[in-house]
Short mmCIF file of C-alpha atoms in Angstrom, two decimals:
data_model
loop_
_atom_site.label_atom_id
_atom_site.label_comp_id
_atom_site.label_asym_id
_atom_site.label_seq_id
_atom_site.Cartn_x
_atom_site.Cartn_y
_atom_site.Cartn_z
CA UNK A 15 47.52 71.97 -20.72
CA UNK A 16 48.10 75.67 -20.14
CA UNK A 17 51.21 76.98 -21.88
CA UNK A 18 53.21 80.16 -21.51
CA UNK A 19 53.64 81.64 -24.98
CA UNK A 20 55.66 84.66 -26.10
CA UNK A 21 54.73 86.43 -29.32
CA UNK A 22 57.19 88.82 -30.97
CA UNK A 23 55.26 91.46 -32.89
CA UNK A 24 51.97 93.04 -31.82
CA UNK A 25 50.63 93.92 -35.26
CA UNK A 26 47.39 92.52 -36.61
CA UNK A 27 48.84 89.02 -36.93
CA UNK A 28 50.45 88.94 -33.49
CA UNK A 29 47.35 90.32 -31.76
CA UNK A 30 45.07 87.86 -33.55
CA UNK A 31 47.25 84.93 -32.49
CA UNK A 32 47.41 86.27 -28.93
CA UNK A 33 43.64 86.68 -28.66
CA UNK A 34 43.03 83.16 -29.93
CA UNK A 35 45.54 81.66 -27.50
CA UNK A 36 44.21 83.66 -24.56
CA UNK A 37 40.68 82.51 -25.38
CA UNK A 38 42.02 78.94 -25.31
CA UNK A 39 43.27 79.46 -21.75
CA UNK A 40 46.99 80.03 -22.35
CA UNK A 41 49.29 82.64 -20.78
CA UNK A 42 50.42 85.01 -23.51
CA UNK A 43 53.16 87.65 -23.54
CA UNK A 44 53.29 90.14 -26.43
CA UNK A 45 56.66 91.76 -27.15
CA UNK A 46 56.60 94.92 -29.31
CA UNK A 47 59.35 97.46 -29.94
CA UNK A 48 57.22 100.29 -31.40
CA UNK A 49 55.51 102.28 -28.61
CA UNK A 50 52.40 103.19 -30.61
CA UNK A 51 51.78 99.49 -31.30
CA UNK A 52 51.60 98.66 -27.60
CA UNK A 53 47.85 98.62 -27.13
CA UNK A 54 46.99 96.52 -24.07
CA UNK A 55 43.30 97.30 -24.47
CA UNK A 56 43.31 95.23 -27.69
CA UNK A 57 44.19 92.01 -25.81
CA UNK A 58 43.77 92.93 -22.13
CA UNK A 59 44.35 89.39 -20.82
CA UNK A 60 47.85 89.26 -22.33
CA UNK A 61 51.05 90.57 -20.78
CA UNK A 62 52.48 93.42 -22.87
CA UNK A 63 56.17 94.30 -23.00
CA UNK A 64 57.74 97.27 -24.81
CA UNK A 65 61.08 95.86 -25.95
CA UNK A 66 63.13 94.80 -28.95
CA UNK A 67 62.77 91.04 -29.34
CA UNK A 68 66.09 90.93 -31.19
CA UNK A 69 67.96 92.15 -28.10
CA UNK A 70 69.27 89.41 -25.84
CA UNK A 71 68.93 91.53 -22.69
CA UNK A 72 65.28 92.29 -23.49
CA UNK A 73 64.49 88.61 -23.83
CA UNK A 74 66.31 87.86 -20.59
CA UNK A 75 64.24 90.48 -18.77
CA UNK A 76 61.11 88.96 -20.30
CA UNK A 77 62.17 85.55 -18.90
CA UNK A 78 61.88 83.88 -22.28
CA UNK A 79 63.36 80.66 -20.92
CA UNK A 80 60.12 80.11 -18.97
CA UNK A 81 58.09 79.96 -22.19
CA UNK A 82 56.83 76.73 -23.74
CA UNK A 83 56.43 78.32 -27.17
CA UNK A 84 57.78 81.40 -28.94
CA UNK A 85 56.00 82.80 -31.99
CA UNK A 86 57.99 85.14 -34.24
CA UNK A 87 55.10 87.02 -35.86
CA UNK A 88 56.56 90.33 -37.07
CA UNK A 89 56.26 91.59 -40.62
CA UNK A 90 60.04 91.41 -41.12
CA UNK A 91 61.54 88.03 -42.02
CA UNK A 92 65.00 89.05 -40.76
CA UNK A 93 63.57 89.87 -37.34
CA UNK A 94 61.63 86.61 -37.22
CA UNK A 95 64.78 84.62 -37.98
CA UNK A 96 66.79 86.37 -35.29
CA UNK A 97 64.04 85.93 -32.71
CA UNK A 98 63.76 82.23 -33.59
CA UNK A 99 67.50 81.66 -33.33
CA UNK A 100 67.77 83.43 -29.98
CA UNK A 101 64.74 81.62 -28.57
CA UNK A 102 66.13 78.21 -29.47
CA UNK A 103 69.87 78.64 -28.86
CA UNK A 104 69.96 81.08 -25.94
CA UNK A 105 66.78 80.19 -24.08
CA UNK A 106 66.15 76.55 -25.12
CA UNK A 107 62.48 77.21 -25.90
CA UNK A 108 60.95 73.82 -26.77
CA UNK A 109 58.80 75.03 -29.68
CA UNK A 110 59.48 77.95 -32.02
CA UNK A 111 56.95 78.99 -34.65
CA UNK A 112 57.91 81.61 -37.24
CA UNK A 113 55.93 83.65 -39.72
CA UNK A 114 57.29 83.90 -43.28
CA UNK A 115 56.30 87.10 -45.04
CA UNK A 116 58.10 86.68 -48.36
CA UNK A 117 57.95 83.35 -50.20
CA UNK A 118 61.52 83.65 -51.49
CA UNK A 119 62.80 83.53 -47.89
CA UNK A 120 61.07 80.25 -47.06
CA UNK A 121 64.23 78.16 -47.48
CA UNK A 122 65.87 79.99 -44.55
CA UNK A 123 63.23 79.03 -42.01
CA UNK A 124 64.61 75.70 -40.83
CA UNK A 125 66.12 74.06 -37.77
CA UNK A 126 69.46 75.79 -38.34
CA UNK A 127 67.72 79.06 -37.53
CA UNK A 128 65.87 77.51 -34.59
CA UNK A 129 62.54 77.21 -36.41
CA UNK A 130 60.41 74.17 -35.57
CA UNK A 131 57.34 75.21 -37.56
CA UNK A 132 57.15 77.91 -40.21
CA UNK A 133 53.98 79.43 -41.61
CA UNK A 134 54.20 81.00 -45.04
CA UNK A 135 51.25 83.24 -45.76
CA UNK A 136 51.68 83.01 -49.57
CA UNK A 137 52.04 79.21 -49.44
CA UNK A 138 49.14 78.83 -47.01
CA UNK A 139 46.84 80.99 -49.14
CA UNK A 140 47.81 79.05 -52.27
CA UNK A 141 47.18 75.75 -50.45
CA UNK A 142 43.77 76.92 -49.24
CA UNK A 143 42.83 77.95 -52.80
CA UNK A 144 43.94 74.56 -54.10
CA UNK A 145 42.14 72.74 -51.29
CA UNK A 146 38.93 74.59 -52.10
CA UNK A 147 38.92 73.71 -55.80
CA UNK A 148 40.92 70.46 -56.12
CA UNK A 149 39.20 67.10 -56.33
CA UNK A 150 41.27 64.05 -57.13
CA UNK A 151 44.67 65.43 -56.19
CA UNK A 152 46.92 65.72 -53.16
CA UNK A 153 47.23 69.22 -51.69
CA UNK A 154 49.94 70.04 -49.17
CA UNK A 155 48.51 72.25 -46.41
CA UNK A 156 51.38 72.54 -43.94
CA UNK A 157 54.92 71.36 -43.27
CA UNK A 158 56.12 70.29 -39.84
CA UNK A 159 59.79 71.23 -39.97
CA UNK A 160 60.93 69.32 -36.91
CA UNK A 161 59.62 65.96 -38.10
CA UNK A 162 59.95 66.54 -41.87
CA UNK A 163 56.30 65.54 -42.25
CA UNK A 164 53.47 67.29 -44.07
CA UNK A 165 49.77 67.78 -43.48
CA UNK A 166 48.07 66.95 -46.80
CA UNK A 167 44.51 66.68 -48.05
CA UNK A 168 42.88 64.59 -50.78
CA UNK A 169 39.26 65.03 -51.84
CA UNK A 170 37.94 61.71 -53.14
CA UNK A 171 36.46 61.67 -56.64
CA UNK A 172 33.82 59.09 -57.55
CA UNK A 173 36.46 57.09 -59.43
CA UNK A 174 38.81 56.67 -56.43
CA UNK A 175 39.55 52.94 -55.98
CA UNK A 176 38.53 52.72 -52.31
CA UNK A 177 35.25 54.64 -52.43
CA UNK A 178 32.72 52.40 -50.70
CA UNK A 179 35.43 50.45 -48.87
CA UNK A 180 36.13 50.64 -45.12
CA UNK A 181 39.29 52.35 -43.94
CA UNK A 182 40.82 48.99 -42.99
CA UNK A 183 41.02 48.05 -46.69
CA UNK A 184 43.25 51.00 -47.57
CA UNK A 185 46.90 49.82 -47.71
CA UNK A 186 48.61 52.97 -46.49
CA UNK A 187 52.43 52.92 -46.53
CA UNK A 188 54.60 53.42 -43.49
CA UNK A 189 55.18 57.05 -42.47
CA UNK A 190 51.60 57.93 -43.45
CA UNK A 191 48.56 58.27 -41.20
CA UNK A 192 44.94 59.14 -41.96
CA UNK A 193 44.08 61.57 -39.14
CA UNK A 194 40.65 62.91 -40.13
CA UNK A 195 37.79 62.54 -42.59
CA UNK A 196 35.87 65.73 -43.38
CA UNK A 197 32.39 64.86 -44.61
CA UNK A 198 30.15 67.82 -45.19
CA UNK A 199 29.96 69.67 -41.88
CA UNK A 200 31.23 66.67 -39.90
CA UNK A 201 34.75 65.90 -38.73
CA UNK A 202 35.27 62.16 -38.31
CA UNK A 203 38.09 60.49 -36.44
CA UNK A 204 38.62 57.50 -38.73
CA UNK A 205 38.10 53.99 -37.43
CA UNK A 206 38.79 50.75 -39.35
CA UNK A 207 35.05 50.26 -40.01
CA UNK A 208 34.34 53.72 -41.46
CA UNK A 209 33.50 53.53 -45.19
CA UNK A 210 34.98 56.11 -47.54
CA UNK A 211 32.56 58.15 -49.63
CA UNK A 212 32.88 60.21 -52.78
CA UNK A 213 33.53 63.83 -51.81
CA UNK A 214 35.22 62.94 -48.53
CA UNK A 215 38.20 65.14 -47.66
CA UNK A 216 40.91 62.88 -46.27
CA UNK A 217 43.55 64.55 -44.12
CA UNK A 218 46.88 62.77 -43.72
CA UNK A 219 50.16 63.33 -41.92
CA UNK A 220 52.83 61.94 -44.22
CA UNK A 221 56.53 62.34 -44.98
CA UNK A 222 57.47 64.00 -48.26
CA UNK A 223 58.94 60.74 -49.55
CA UNK A 224 55.62 58.94 -49.13
CA UNK A 225 53.32 61.57 -50.68
CA UNK A 226 53.35 60.00 -54.15
CA UNK A 227 52.71 56.56 -52.64
CA UNK A 228 49.70 57.88 -50.72
CA UNK A 229 48.45 59.60 -53.88
CA UNK A 230 48.76 56.35 -55.84
CA UNK A 231 46.96 54.31 -53.15
CA UNK A 232 44.08 56.75 -52.65
CA UNK A 233 43.62 57.94 -56.23
CA UNK A 234 45.12 55.08 -58.25
CA UNK A 235 48.39 54.62 -60.12
CA UNK A 236 47.12 56.77 -63.00
CA UNK A 237 47.24 59.83 -60.74
CA UNK A 238 51.04 59.55 -60.56
CA UNK A 239 51.57 59.21 -64.31
CA UNK A 240 49.22 62.11 -65.07
CA UNK A 241 51.00 64.24 -62.46
CA UNK A 242 54.32 63.72 -64.23
CA UNK A 243 53.07 64.63 -67.70
CA UNK A 244 54.22 68.05 -68.95
#
């Protein structure tokens, strides 16, 4: 499905997002308030607008209400919050994604400010580091604000209780779904008959309340007690 997507901020982050989305066949509009940053030759397939995304009249002229998604991608958290709030409350944009630049501001990026999904660069980098080096633990990769669910990953150690068992044997709790198995260079869509192997990276969508339960099922009850030790 082709979407119309507005991106506030045409810096390195905004342009990179725009190029990726354009390459995926979407209609992209970049909104930038600094004239020297308006560089249409960088993403020629996108629509470029010189305007302040915090100004209601600018967003009206850009026809923001016709957008399926708004991405607040500036380097200023205050700007990103204002853009998100205007997009959701004034233009009823179905999906608002906001960039968080400073970790201490993360608590502000919620539905009260119109944010459906927030992306924290410090948190994401920390998660990717953990994901790269952690075996036998649950690593949170991303939070879906609108549904209060998380994308988490567990790399199976040899001692995991269900190594060698098919997926159907794993008693996952409610509000938890195994969505992918990463095995070497392969990405597997799990079926009930797929056996789990040591070293598999299991990717789940799960609510925060069920994370410890998933950890206990996949890694064993000892993983919970060891997690709680000082």
